[in-house]
Amino acid sequence: MPPGLRPRALQRALLVAPLLAVMLGACRSPRATARPTTASPPRQPVAGITLVAHVELPTGLRFGPYEVGGLSGLTYDAAADLFYAVVDDPTEHPPARVLRFRWHPPAAPELVDWLLLTASGQPLPPTGADLEGIVRAADGTLYISSEGNAKERMGPWVGHFAPDGDLLARLPVPATFAPAVHHGIHNN
């Protein structure tokens, strides 16, 4: 387990992130034009999870210089009241980045800023940075995963990033996940 990440926090992040990612998967608008709605609880709650709200943002929405959308993994910083969502597949819409926002349903999300991902101060290369997951550790660092790029023979990776978005290290990934002829990752 990564240092600074408590088992309960990791368990909560792994449980909540997919639900929130689904809710934000359709993200497409800034605060003024979003149409949040509350949802009635599901007939049979799954493991105590209840959908509280969802929001749809218009396709092509831009926040600052970048397009909002294609959001994937999600994590939450309770002290700063900020959600972090990775932008999936920056090869189509570079650079590799994280959207930070606040959301208090039924109000619309408030987009706060972008966190650009870098390696030694340079933009993270978008090829092979098909970002899927994100976890914020107690020390403020981020663990971000990429599914890699099988066509380019680039394996999946997990990066440990400083709070400012600069890559600190890549965690080891078992060789069985490396792209190969009869095993490993496949595209998308």
Backbone as a printed PyTorch tensor [residue, N CA C, xyz], in Angstrom:
tensor([[[  0.8470,  -1.1800,   0.0000],
         [  0.0000,   0.0000,   0.0000],
         [  0.8860,   1.2350,   0.0000]],

        [[  0.5150,   2.2590,  -0.7720],
         [  1.3110,   3.4760,  -0.8220],
         [  1.4210,   4.1230,   0.5500]],

        [[  2.5880,   4.6960,   0.8950],
         [  2.7300,   5.3620,   2.1870],
         [  1.7980,   6.5520,   2.2770]],

        [[  1.2710,   6.7880,   3.4700],
         [  0.3920,   7.9360,   3.6910],
         [ -1.0590,   7.6600,   3.3230]],

        [[ -1.3640,   6.4680,   2.8060],
         [ -2.7300,   6.1450,   2.4080],
         [ -3.2730,   5.1180,   3.3910]],

        [[ -4.2310,   5.5210,   4.1910],
         [ -4.8000,   4.6340,   5.1930],
         [ -5.7040,   3.5980,   4.5370]],

        [[ -5.7750,   2.3660,   5.0840],
         [ -6.6100,   1.3250,   4.4810],
         [ -8.0640,   1.7610,   4.3270]],

        [[ -8.6190,   2.4280,   5.3180],
         [-10.0200,   2.8420,   5.2400],
         [-10.2110,   3.9060,   4.1470]],

        [[ -9.2550,   4.8350,   4.0220],
         [ -9.3490,   5.8710,   2.9930],
         [ -9.2560,   5.2360,   1.6060]],

        [[ -8.3500,   4.2520,   1.4450],
         [ -8.2210,   3.5710,   0.1670],
         [ -9.5020,   2.8150,  -0.1480]],

        [[-10.0400,   2.1120,   0.8500],
         [-11.2750,   1.3580,   0.6500],
         [-12.4090,   2.3050,   0.2510]],

        [[-12.5190,   3.4450,   0.9210],
         [-13.5700,   4.4290,   0.6070],
         [-13.3750,   4.9800,  -0.8030]],

        [[-12.1250,   5.2860,  -1.1610],
         [-11.8470,   5.8290,  -2.4950],
         [-12.2000,   4.8080,  -3.5740]],

        [[-11.8480,   3.5400,  -3.3380],
         [-12.1480,   2.5110,  -4.3250],
         [-13.6390,   2.2500,  -4.4390]],

        [[-14.3820,   2.4650,  -3.3710],
         [-15.8180,   2.2650,  -3.3910],
         [-16.5380,   3.4650,  -3.9980]],

        [[-16.1240,   4.6630,  -3.6360],
         [-16.8210,   5.8730,  -4.0630],
         [-16.4120,   6.3160,  -5.4600]],

        [[-15.1450,   6.1410,  -5.8220],
         [-14.6580,   6.6500,  -7.1100],
         [-15.4450,   6.1240,  -8.3060]],

        [[-15.7210,   4.8110,  -8.4060],
         [-16.4870,   4.3660,  -9.5740],
         [-17.8790,   4.9850,  -9.6330]],

        [[-18.5450,   5.1230,  -8.5010],
         [-19.8760,   5.7190,  -8.4840],
         [-19.8150,   7.1720,  -8.9440]],

        [[-18.8670,   7.9240,  -8.3980],
         [-18.7530,   9.3220,  -8.7860],
         [-18.2840,   9.4610, -10.2220]],

        [[-17.4320,   8.5530, -10.6780],
         [-16.9800,   8.6000, -12.0680],
         [-18.1580,   8.3980, -13.0130]],

        [[-19.0590,   7.4800, -12.6570],
         [-20.2540,   7.2760, -13.4770],
         [-21.0960,   8.5400, -13.4810]],

        [[-21.2350,   9.1620, -12.3130],
         [-22.0400,  10.3840, -12.2380],
         [-21.4150,  11.4960, -13.0630]],

        [[-20.0650,  11.5630, -13.0950],
         [-19.4030,  12.6320, -13.8340],
         [-19.0580,  12.2320, -15.2530]],

        [[-19.2430,  10.9800, -15.5910],
         [-18.9010,  10.5210, -16.9250],
         [-19.6080,  11.2980, -18.0090]],

        [[-20.7730,  11.8190, -17.6920],
         [-21.5150,  12.6110, -18.6670],
         [-21.2260,  14.0910, -18.5060]],

        [[-20.2260,  14.4230, -17.6950],
         [-19.9250,  15.8290, -17.4470],
         [-19.6690,  16.5630, -18.7240]],

        [[-20.4240,  17.5780, -18.9150],
         [-20.2090,  18.3850, -20.1180],
         [-20.5720,  19.8440, -19.8410]],

        [[-20.5780,  21.0760, -18.3150],
         [-20.9400,  22.5300, -18.3430],
         [-20.5330,  23.2460, -17.1030]],

        [[-20.2620,  24.5360, -17.1960],
         [-19.9270,  25.1960, -15.9530],
         [-21.1580,  25.4330, -15.1100]],

        [[-20.9200,  25.9220, -13.9340],
         [-21.9290,  26.1090, -12.9210],
         [-23.2100,  26.7660, -13.4310]],

        [[-23.1090,  27.7850, -14.2280],
         [-24.2740,  28.5540, -14.6310],
         [-25.2340,  27.7880, -15.5280]],

        [[-24.7440,  26.8380, -16.3270],
         [-25.6320,  26.1800, -17.2730],
         [-25.8870,  24.7080, -16.9750]],

        [[-25.2950,  24.1650, -15.9360],
         [-25.5240,  22.7620, -15.6010],
         [-26.9310,  22.5850, -15.0660]],

        [[-27.4700,  21.3970, -15.3370],
         [-28.8010,  21.0890, -14.8390],
         [-28.7420,  19.8910, -13.9080]],

        [[-28.3680,  20.1090, -12.6300],
         [-28.3060,  18.9690, -11.7160],
         [-29.7120,  18.4970, -11.3600]],

        [[-29.8160,  17.2320, -11.1030],
         [-31.0940,  16.6870, -10.6790],
         [-30.8460,  15.7450,  -9.5180]],

        [[-31.8100,  15.6600,  -8.6360],
         [-31.7090,  14.6690,  -7.5770],
         [-32.3630,  13.3950,  -8.0860]],

        [[-31.8940,  12.3010,  -7.6170],
         [-32.4150,  11.0180,  -8.0610],
         [-33.0940,  10.3210,  -6.9020]],

        [[-34.1510,   9.5970,  -7.2050],
         [-34.7730,   8.8130,  -6.1560],
         [-33.8760,   7.6150,  -5.8700]],

        [[-33.8500,   7.1630,  -4.6160],
         [-32.9740,   6.0410,  -4.2660],
         [-33.3140,   4.8040,  -5.0910]],

        [[-32.3100,   3.9900,  -5.3910],
         [-32.6010,   2.7590,  -6.1310],
         [-33.4990,   1.8530,  -5.3180]],

        [[-34.1940,   0.9650,  -6.0080],
         [-35.1260,   0.0590,  -5.3140],
         [-34.3950,  -0.7880,  -4.2870]],

        [[-33.2460,  -1.3190,  -4.6610],
         [-32.4510,  -2.1210,  -3.7350],
         [-31.0390,  -1.5490,  -3.7220]],

        [[-30.6750,  -0.7760,  -2.6810],
         [-29.3350,  -0.1900,  -2.6360],
         [-28.2590,  -1.2560,  -2.7610]],

        [[-27.1990,  -0.9320,  -3.4650],
         [-26.0780,  -1.8420,  -3.6530],
         [-25.0270,  -1.5090,  -2.6130]],

        [[-24.7670,  -2.4310,  -1.7020],
         [-23.7360,  -2.2750,  -0.6810],
         [-23.8300,  -0.9280,   0.0270]],

        [[-25.0480,  -0.4400,   0.2470],
         [-25.2420,   0.8110,   0.9690],
         [-24.9660,   2.0530,   0.1480]],

        [[-24.7660,   1.9340,  -1.1630],
         [-24.5130,   3.0920,  -2.0150],
         [-25.8360,   3.5950,  -2.5710]],

        [[-26.0470,   4.8900,  -2.4680],
         [-27.2550,   5.5060,  -2.9940],
         [-26.8670,   6.6670,  -3.8970]],

        [[-27.4310,   6.7150,  -5.0900],
         [-27.1960,   7.8240,  -5.9870],
         [-27.9050,   9.0470,  -5.4310]],

        [[-27.1570,  10.0930,  -5.1640],
         [-27.7150,  11.3090,  -4.5750],
         [-28.0840,  12.3070,  -5.6600]],

        [[-27.2340,  12.4570,  -6.6580],
         [-27.4750,  13.4240,  -7.7190],
         [-26.5910,  13.0930,  -8.9000]],

        [[-26.9190,  13.6720, -10.0230],
         [-26.0460,  13.5970, -11.1940],
         [-26.1920,  14.9030, -11.9550]],

        [[-25.2480,  15.1420, -12.8430],
         [-25.2770,  16.3740, -13.6140],
         [-24.7950,  16.0800, -15.0260]],

        [[-25.3740,  16.7580, -15.9900],
         [-24.9330,  16.6460, -17.3700],
         [-24.4200,  18.0050, -17.8140]],

        [[-23.2480,  17.9900, -18.3920],
         [-22.6310,  19.2150, -18.8840],
         [-22.5510,  19.1260, -20.4030]],

        [[-22.6970,  20.2370, -21.1120],
         [-22.7270,  20.1760, -22.5780],
         [-21.4060,  19.6840, -23.1840]],

        [[-21.5250,  18.8730, -24.2200],
         [-20.3510,  18.3970, -24.9470],
         [-19.5880,  19.5940, -25.5100]],

        [[-18.2670,  19.5280, -25.4240],
         [-17.4300,  20.5960, -25.9570],
         [-17.2020,  21.7480, -24.9980]],

        [[-17.7480,  21.6570, -23.7830],
         [-17.5530,  22.7200, -22.7980],
         [-16.0690,  22.9430, -22.5590]],

        [[-15.6600,  24.1980, -22.5300],
         [-14.2780,  24.5560, -22.2440],
         [-14.2240,  25.2870, -20.9130]],

        [[-13.1930,  24.9920, -20.1570],
         [-12.9270,  25.6890, -18.9080],
         [-11.4900,  26.1680, -19.0210]],

        [[-11.3160,  27.4560, -19.0990],
         [ -9.9920,  27.9850, -19.3900],
         [ -9.5910,  27.5210, -20.7730]],

        [[ -8.3490,  27.1250, -20.9520],
         [ -7.8910,  26.7430, -22.2910],
         [ -8.2260,  25.2960, -22.6970]],

        [[ -8.8350,  24.5220, -21.7970],
         [ -9.0040,  23.0980, -22.0650],
         [-10.4680,  22.6810, -22.0680]],

        [[-10.7150,  21.5850, -22.7820],
         [-12.0600,  21.0240, -22.8450],
         [-12.3270,  20.1800, -21.5940]],

        [[-13.5340,  20.3090, -21.0640],
         [-13.9800,  19.4760, -19.9440],
         [-14.6780,  18.2770, -20.5620]],

        [[-14.4200,  17.1360, -20.0700],
         [-15.0630,  15.9470, -20.6120],
         [-14.0600,  14.8240, -20.6750]],

        [[-14.5600,  13.6310, -20.9120],
         [-13.7040,  12.4750, -20.8990],
         [-13.1190,  12.2420, -19.5170]],

        [[-13.8640,  12.6620, -18.4960],
         [-13.3690,  12.5060, -17.1280],
         [-13.4890,  11.0500, -16.7080]],

        [[-12.5040,  10.5830, -15.9720],
         [-12.4850,   9.1830, -15.5740],
         [-12.4220,   9.0860, -14.0620]],

        [[-11.3180,   8.6060, -13.4940],
         [-11.2160,   8.4090, -12.0540],
         [-11.4970,   9.6760, -11.2650]],

        [[-11.8510,   9.4940, -10.0030],
         [-12.2610,  10.5990,  -9.1520],
         [-11.8130,  10.3490,  -7.7230]],

        [[-11.3560,  11.4110,  -7.0500],
         [-11.0100,  11.3400,  -5.6400],
         [-11.4400,  12.6440,  -4.9800]],

        [[-11.4520,  12.6640,  -3.6430],
         [-11.9610,  13.8260,  -2.9150],
         [-11.0000,  14.2340,  -1.8140]],

        [[-10.7660,  15.5330,  -1.6960],
         [ -9.9670,  16.1220,  -0.6290],
         [-10.9380,  16.8230,   0.3080]],

        [[-11.2520,  16.2070,   1.4360],
         [-12.2440,  16.7560,   2.3670],
         [-11.7890,  18.0750,   2.9820]],

        [[-10.5040,  18.2040,   3.3000],
         [-10.0110,  19.4300,   3.9350],
         [-10.1890,  20.6360,   3.0200]],

        [[ -9.9420,  20.4720,   1.7290],
         [-10.0820,  21.5810,   0.7740],
         [-11.4460,  21.5800,   0.1050]],

        [[-12.2620,  20.5580,   0.3700],
         [-13.5730,  20.4060,  -0.2640],
         [-13.4240,  20.4430,  -1.7860]],

        [[-12.5020,  19.6210,  -2.3010],
         [-12.2470,  19.5620,  -3.7410],
         [-12.3160,  18.1290,  -4.2460]],

        [[-12.9740,  17.9570,  -5.3830],
         [-12.9120,  16.7050,  -6.1230],
         [-11.7940,  16.8410,  -7.1450]],

        [[-11.1350,  15.7340,  -7.4530],
         [-10.1170,  15.6630,  -8.4880],
         [-10.5820,  14.5980,  -9.4790]],

        [[-10.6470,  14.9280, -10.7670],
         [-11.0290,  13.9620, -11.7990],
         [ -9.9730,  13.9770, -12.8980]],

        [[ -9.4650,  12.7970, -13.2730],
         [ -8.4730,  12.7380, -14.3410],
         [ -9.1660,  12.8090, -15.6920]],

        [[ -8.4870,  13.4320, -16.6470],
         [ -8.9770,  13.4820, -18.0180],
         [ -8.4750,  12.2320, -18.7200]],

        [[ -9.4180,  11.4420, -19.2090],
         [ -9.1310,  10.1820, -19.8750],
         [ -8.6290,  10.4560, -21.2970]],

        [[ -7.5420,   9.8100, -21.6840],
         [ -6.9550,   9.8570, -23.0240],
         [ -6.5960,  11.2660, -23.4990]],

        [[ -5.5290,  11.8270, -22.9500],
         [ -5.0990,  13.1610, -23.3710],
         [ -4.4790,  13.1990, -24.7630]],

        [[ -4.3680,  12.0360, -25.4490],
         [ -3.8390,  12.0780, -26.8070],
         [ -4.7920,  12.8200, -27.7300]],

        [[ -6.0870,  12.7520, -27.4300],
         [ -7.0890,  13.4650, -28.2280],
         [ -7.1770,  14.9400, -27.8290]],

        [[ -7.0130,  15.2200, -26.5570],
         [ -7.1490,  16.5830, -26.0280],
         [ -6.0510,  16.8390, -24.9970]],

        [[ -4.7860,  17.0130, -25.4440],
         [ -3.6970,  17.2280, -24.4860],
         [ -3.8360,  18.5640, -23.7730]],

        [[ -3.1380,  18.7470, -22.6860],
         [ -2.1490,  17.8820, -22.0550],
         [ -2.7920,  16.9510, -21.0280]],

        [[ -1.9890,  16.0090, -20.5010],
         [ -2.4550,  15.1440, -19.4090],
         [ -2.7340,  16.0470, -18.2170]],

        [[ -3.9300,  15.9090, -17.6130],
         [ -4.3230,  16.8520, -16.5650],
         [ -5.4180,  16.2830, -15.6830]],

        [[ -5.6460,  17.0230, -14.5890],
         [ -6.6770,  16.7000, -13.5990],
         [ -7.5480,  17.9390, -13.4330]],

        [[ -8.8580,  17.7440, -13.4280],
         [ -9.7980,  18.8400, -13.1730],
         [-10.1160,  18.8540, -11.6860]],

        [[-10.0000,  20.0260, -11.0620],
         [-10.4030,  20.1730,  -9.6540],
         [-11.6960,  20.9850,  -9.6260]],

        [[-12.6410,  20.5050,  -8.8200],
         [-13.9460,  21.1720,  -8.7420],
         [-14.6060,  20.9080,  -7.3950]],

        [[-15.6010,  21.7290,  -7.0910],
         [-16.4420,  21.5420,  -5.8980],
         [-17.8430,  21.2000,  -6.3850]],

        [[-18.5390,  20.4160,  -5.5580],
         [-19.9140,  20.0870,  -5.9420],
         [-20.7270,  19.8120,  -4.6860]],

        [[-21.7940,  20.5650,  -4.5380],
         [-22.7300,  20.4030,  -3.4230],
         [-24.1310,  20.2930,  -3.9950]],

        [[-24.5460,  19.0850,  -4.4270],
         [-25.8860,  18.9300,  -4.9920],
         [-26.9480,  19.4400,  -4.0230]],

        [[-28.0010,  20.0640,  -4.4930],
         [-28.4290,  20.0780,  -5.8820],
         [-27.8080,  21.1950,  -6.7250]],

        [[-26.8930,  21.9830,  -6.1850],
         [-26.2370,  23.0220,  -6.9890],
         [-25.3680,  22.3740,  -8.0680]],

        [[-25.0450,  23.1190,  -9.0860],
         [-24.1810,  22.6440, -10.1660],
         [-22.7260,  22.6180,  -9.6970]],

        [[-21.8960,  21.7880, -10.3170],
         [-20.4730,  21.7770,  -9.9710],
         [-19.8280,  23.1370, -10.2370]],

        [[-18.8810,  23.4900,  -9.3790],
         [-18.0980,  24.7110,  -9.5510],
         [-16.7010,  24.2860,  -9.9820]],

        [[-16.3740,  24.5360, -11.2470],
         [-15.0600,  24.1700, -11.7570],
         [-14.0500,  25.1410, -11.1730]],

        [[-12.9690,  24.6110, -10.5720],
         [-12.0080,  25.4400,  -9.8500],
         [-10.7540,  25.6990, -10.6830]],

        [[-10.0620,  24.6260, -11.0950],
         [ -8.8430,  24.8080, -11.8840],
         [ -8.3890,  23.4840, -12.4570]],

        [[ -7.3240,  23.5720, -13.2600],
         [ -6.6800,  22.4010, -13.8330],
         [ -5.3470,  22.1690, -13.1280]],

        [[ -5.0070,  20.9210, -12.9220],
         [ -3.7010,  20.5320, -12.4240],
         [ -3.0250,  19.7840, -13.5730]],

        [[ -1.9930,  20.3960, -14.1620],
         [ -1.2780,  19.7650, -15.2690],
         [ -0.2930,  18.7530, -14.7220]],

        [[ -0.2220,  17.5930, -15.3610],
         [  0.6790,  16.5370, -14.9320],
         [  1.9990,  16.6770, -15.6810]],

        [[  3.0850,  16.6560, -14.9310],
         [  4.4160,  16.8720, -15.5050],
         [  5.3910,  15.8030, -15.0160]],

        [[  6.5100,  15.7070, -15.7200],
         [  7.6240,  14.8480, -15.3110],
         [  8.8650,  15.7230, -15.3890]],

        [[  9.5060,  15.9500, -14.2690],
         [ 10.6670,  16.8460, -14.1800],
         [ 10.3350,  18.2320, -14.7350]],

        [[  9.1220,  18.6890, -14.4680],
         [  8.7030,  20.0220, -14.8700],
         [  8.2240,  20.1440, -16.3080]],

        [[  8.3290,  19.0740, -17.0960],
         [  7.8870,  19.0920, -18.4930],
         [  6.5360,  18.3860, -18.6050]],

        [[  5.6720,  18.8120, -19.5490],
         [  4.3750,  18.1480, -19.6980],
         [  4.5260,  16.6410, -19.8510]],

        [[  3.6740,  15.8990, -19.1840],
         [  3.6780,  14.4450, -19.2840],
         [  3.3370,  14.0600, -20.7230]],

        [[  4.1060,  13.2080, -21.3600],
         [  3.7840,  12.8220, -22.7410],
         [  2.3970,  12.1950, -22.8060]],

        [[  1.5390,  12.6500, -23.7200],
         [  0.1810,  12.1070, -23.7800],
         [  0.1060,  10.6680, -24.2840]],

        [[  1.0600,  10.2310, -25.1080],
         [  1.0490,   8.8530, -25.5950],
         [  1.3030,   7.9190, -24.4160]],

        [[  0.3870,   6.9980, -24.2140],
         [  0.5060,   6.0730, -23.0920],
         [ -0.0420,   6.6260, -21.7940]],

        [[ -0.6090,   7.8370, -21.8310],
         [ -1.1850,   8.4440, -20.6230],
         [ -2.7010,   8.3970, -20.7210]],

        [[ -3.2440,   7.1960, -20.9090],
         [ -4.6990,   7.0140, -20.9530],
         [ -5.1640,   6.8660, -19.5060]],

        [[ -5.3470,   7.9850, -18.8440],
         [ -5.5790,   8.0280, -17.3970],
         [ -6.9480,   7.4740, -17.0320]],

        [[ -6.9740,   6.6570, -15.9900],
         [ -8.2160,   5.9990, -15.5840],
         [ -8.5410,   6.1560, -14.1130]],

        [[ -7.5540,   6.1540, -13.2400],
         [ -7.8270,   6.1710, -11.8070],
         [ -6.9820,   7.1970, -11.0890]],

        [[ -7.5070,   7.6610,  -9.9540],
         [ -6.7830,   8.6430,  -9.1410],
         [ -7.1630,   8.4440,  -7.6840]],

        [[ -6.1610,   8.5220,  -6.8080],
         [ -6.3740,   8.4690,  -5.3630],
         [ -5.5090,   9.5600,  -4.7570]],

        [[ -6.0710,  10.3110,  -3.8290],
         [ -5.3110,  11.3410,  -3.1270],
         [ -4.9140,  10.7790,  -1.7730]],

        [[ -3.6160,  10.7590,  -1.4920],
         [ -3.1140,  10.2560,  -0.2150],
         [ -3.2490,  11.3410,   0.8510]],

        [[ -3.1410,  10.9450,   2.1110],
         [ -3.2710,  11.8790,   3.2340],
         [ -2.2270,  12.9870,   3.1850]],

        [[ -1.0650,  12.7140,   2.5870],
         [ -0.0190,  13.7370,   2.5050],
         [ -0.2020,  14.6930,   1.3230]],

        [[ -1.3100,  14.5470,   0.5810],
         [ -1.6050,  15.4400,  -0.5370],
         [ -1.0690,  14.9700,  -1.8720]],

        [[ -0.2400,  13.9110,  -1.8580],
         [  0.2480,  13.3910,  -3.1280],
         [ -0.8670,  12.6050,  -3.8100]],

        [[ -0.6830,  12.3790,  -5.1070],
         [ -1.6910,  11.6890,  -5.9020],
         [ -1.0990,  10.4220,  -6.5140]],

        [[ -1.8980,   9.3790,  -6.5730],
         [ -1.5570,   8.1560,  -7.2880],
         [ -2.5120,   8.0920,  -8.4720]],

        [[ -1.9520,   8.1120,  -9.6750],
         [ -2.7640,   8.1550, -10.8930],
         [ -2.3630,   6.9680, -11.7590]],

        [[ -3.3790,   6.2490, -12.2610],
         [ -3.1120,   5.0840, -13.1000],
         [ -3.4560,   5.3850, -14.5540]],

        [[ -2.7300,   4.6910, -15.4310],
         [ -2.9660,   4.7670, -16.8630],
         [ -3.1010,   3.3550, -17.3930]],

        [[ -4.0140,   3.1610, -18.3270],
         [ -4.1560,   1.8270, -18.9080],
         [ -3.0980,   1.5540, -19.9650]],

        [[ -2.2500,   2.5340, -20.2640],
         [ -1.2000,   2.3500, -21.2480],
         [ -1.7350,   2.4610, -22.6660]],

        [[ -0.9910,   1.8900, -23.6100],
         [ -1.3840,   1.9400, -25.0120],
         [ -0.8390,   0.6870, -25.6890]],

        [[ -1.6990,  -0.3080, -25.8850],
         [ -1.2690,  -1.5870, -26.4420],
         [ -0.7500,  -1.4240, -27.8620]],

        [[ -1.3500,  -0.5470, -28.6560],
         [ -0.8930,  -0.3560, -30.0460],
         [  0.5390,   0.1520, -30.0940]],

        [[  0.8990,   0.9930, -29.1310],
         [  2.2580,   1.5430, -29.0720],
         [  3.1920,   0.6900, -28.2020]],

        [[  2.6760,  -0.4530, -27.7240],
         [  3.4360,  -1.3550, -26.8460],
         [  3.8940,  -0.6580, -25.5630]],

        [[  3.0210,   0.1970, -25.0410],
         [  3.2960,   0.8890, -23.7740],
         [  2.3780,   0.2940, -22.7190]],

        [[  2.9650,  -0.2750, -21.6860],
         [  2.1940,  -0.9360, -20.6420],
         [  1.4950,   0.0360, -19.7190]],

        [[  0.5600,  -0.4780, -18.9220],
         [ -0.1110,   0.3610, -17.9320],
         [  0.8960,   0.7900, -16.8650]],

        [[  0.5790,   1.8700, -16.2000],
         [  1.4660,   2.3590, -15.1540],
         [  0.6600,   3.0590, -14.0690]],

        [[  1.2830,   3.1820, -12.9040],
         [  0.7370,   3.9450, -11.7890],
         [  1.8170,   4.9300, -11.3890]],

        [[  1.4810,   6.2080, -11.4350],
         [  2.4400,   7.2330, -11.0720],
         [  2.1130,   7.8440,  -9.7260]],

        [[  3.1500,   8.1730,  -8.9910],
         [  3.0070,   8.8830,  -7.7170],
         [  3.3880,  10.3290,  -8.0140]],

        [[  2.4230,  11.2510,  -7.8460],
         [  2.6100,  12.6520,  -8.2060],
         [  2.6050,  13.5480,  -6.9740]],

        [[  3.4300,  14.5710,  -7.0170],
         [  3.4470,  15.5920,  -5.9640],
         [  2.1370,  16.3820,  -6.0380]],

        [[  1.7700,  17.1040,  -4.9710],
         [  0.5460,  17.9030,  -5.0050],
         [  0.4950,  18.9210,  -6.1490]],

        [[  1.6740,  19.3150,  -6.6670],
         [  1.6910,  20.2690,  -7.7840],
         [  1.5940,  19.5770,  -9.1450]],

        [[  1.4650,  18.2400,  -9.1690],
         [  1.2830,  17.4940, -10.4090],
         [  2.5510,  16.9430, -11.0210]],

        [[  3.7170,  17.1430, -10.3910],
         [  4.9620,  16.6330, -10.9530],
         [  5.1720,  15.1730, -10.5240]],

        [[  5.5670,  14.3400, -11.4730],
         [  5.7840,  12.9160, -11.2280],
         [  6.9370,  12.7040, -10.2640]],

        [[  6.6770,  11.9900,  -9.1690],
         [  7.7110,  11.6450,  -8.1950],
         [  8.3310,  10.2970,  -8.5270]],

        [[  7.4860,   9.3350,  -8.9120],
         [  7.9610,   7.9760,  -9.2080],
         [  6.8570,   7.1980,  -9.9000]],

        [[  7.2780,   6.1540, -10.5960],
         [  6.3240,   5.1960, -11.1550],
         [  6.4090,   3.9340, -10.3180]],

        [[  5.2610,   3.4180,  -9.9130],
         [  5.2190,   2.2020,  -9.1200],
         [  5.4130,   0.9950, -10.0420]],

        [[  6.0010,  -0.0780,  -9.5200],
         [  6.1810,  -1.2690, -10.3560],
         [  4.8230,  -1.9040, -10.6760]],

        [[  4.6880,  -2.3540, -11.9150],
         [  3.4800,  -3.0520, -12.3740],
         [  3.9280,  -4.4410, -12.8200]],

        [[  3.2290,  -5.4980, -12.4040],
         [  3.6330,  -6.8580, -12.7880],
         [  3.7620,  -7.0190, -14.3010]],

        [[  4.7620,  -7.7700, -14.7220],
         [  5.0420,  -7.9830, -16.1450],
         [  3.8700,  -8.6180, -16.8850]],

        [[  2.9980,  -9.3240, -16.1810],
         [  1.8550,  -9.9600, -16.8490],
         [  0.9210,  -8.9310, -17.4790]],

        [[  1.0300,  -7.6690, -17.0800],
         [  0.1830,  -6.6260, -17.6530],
         [  0.8290,  -5.9440, -18.8520]],

        [[  2.0830,  -6.2600, -19.1370],
         [  2.7720,  -5.6430, -20.2720],
         [  2.1150,  -6.1100, -21.5710]],

        [[  2.0120,  -5.2290, -22.5700],
         [  1.4070,  -5.6430, -23.8350],
         [  2.2550,  -6.7210, -24.5040]],

        [[  1.6260,  -7.8210, -24.8620],
         [  2.3060,  -8.9370, -25.5250],
         [  1.2920,  -9.6470, -26.4100]],

        [[  1.7580, -10.6090, -27.1930],
         [  0.9090, -11.2660, -28.1780],
         [ -0.2690, -12.0020, -27.5510]],

        [[ -0.0440, -12.8250, -26.5450],
         [ -1.1360, -13.6280, -26.0060],
         [ -1.4830, -13.3260, -24.5550]],

        [[ -0.9960, -12.2480, -24.0380],
         [ -1.3680, -11.8430, -22.6730],
         [ -1.1220, -10.3530, -22.5270]],

        [[ -1.4220,  -9.8540, -21.3660],
         [ -1.2070,  -8.4330, -21.0950],
         [ -2.4130,  -7.6000, -21.4950]],

        [[ -2.1810,  -6.3150, -21.6060],
         [ -3.2760,  -5.3950, -21.8830],
         [ -3.6930,  -5.4540, -23.3590]],

        [[ -4.9030,  -5.0310, -23.5860],
         [ -5.4380,  -4.8500, -24.9370],
         [ -5.8160,  -3.3750, -25.0400]],

        [[ -5.9940,  -2.8770, -26.2430],
         [ -6.3680,  -1.4760, -26.3760],
         [ -7.7340,  -1.2270, -25.7580]],

        [[ -7.7690,  -0.2030, -24.9240],
         [ -8.9740,   0.2430, -24.2290],
         [ -9.6770,  -0.8930, -23.5340]]])
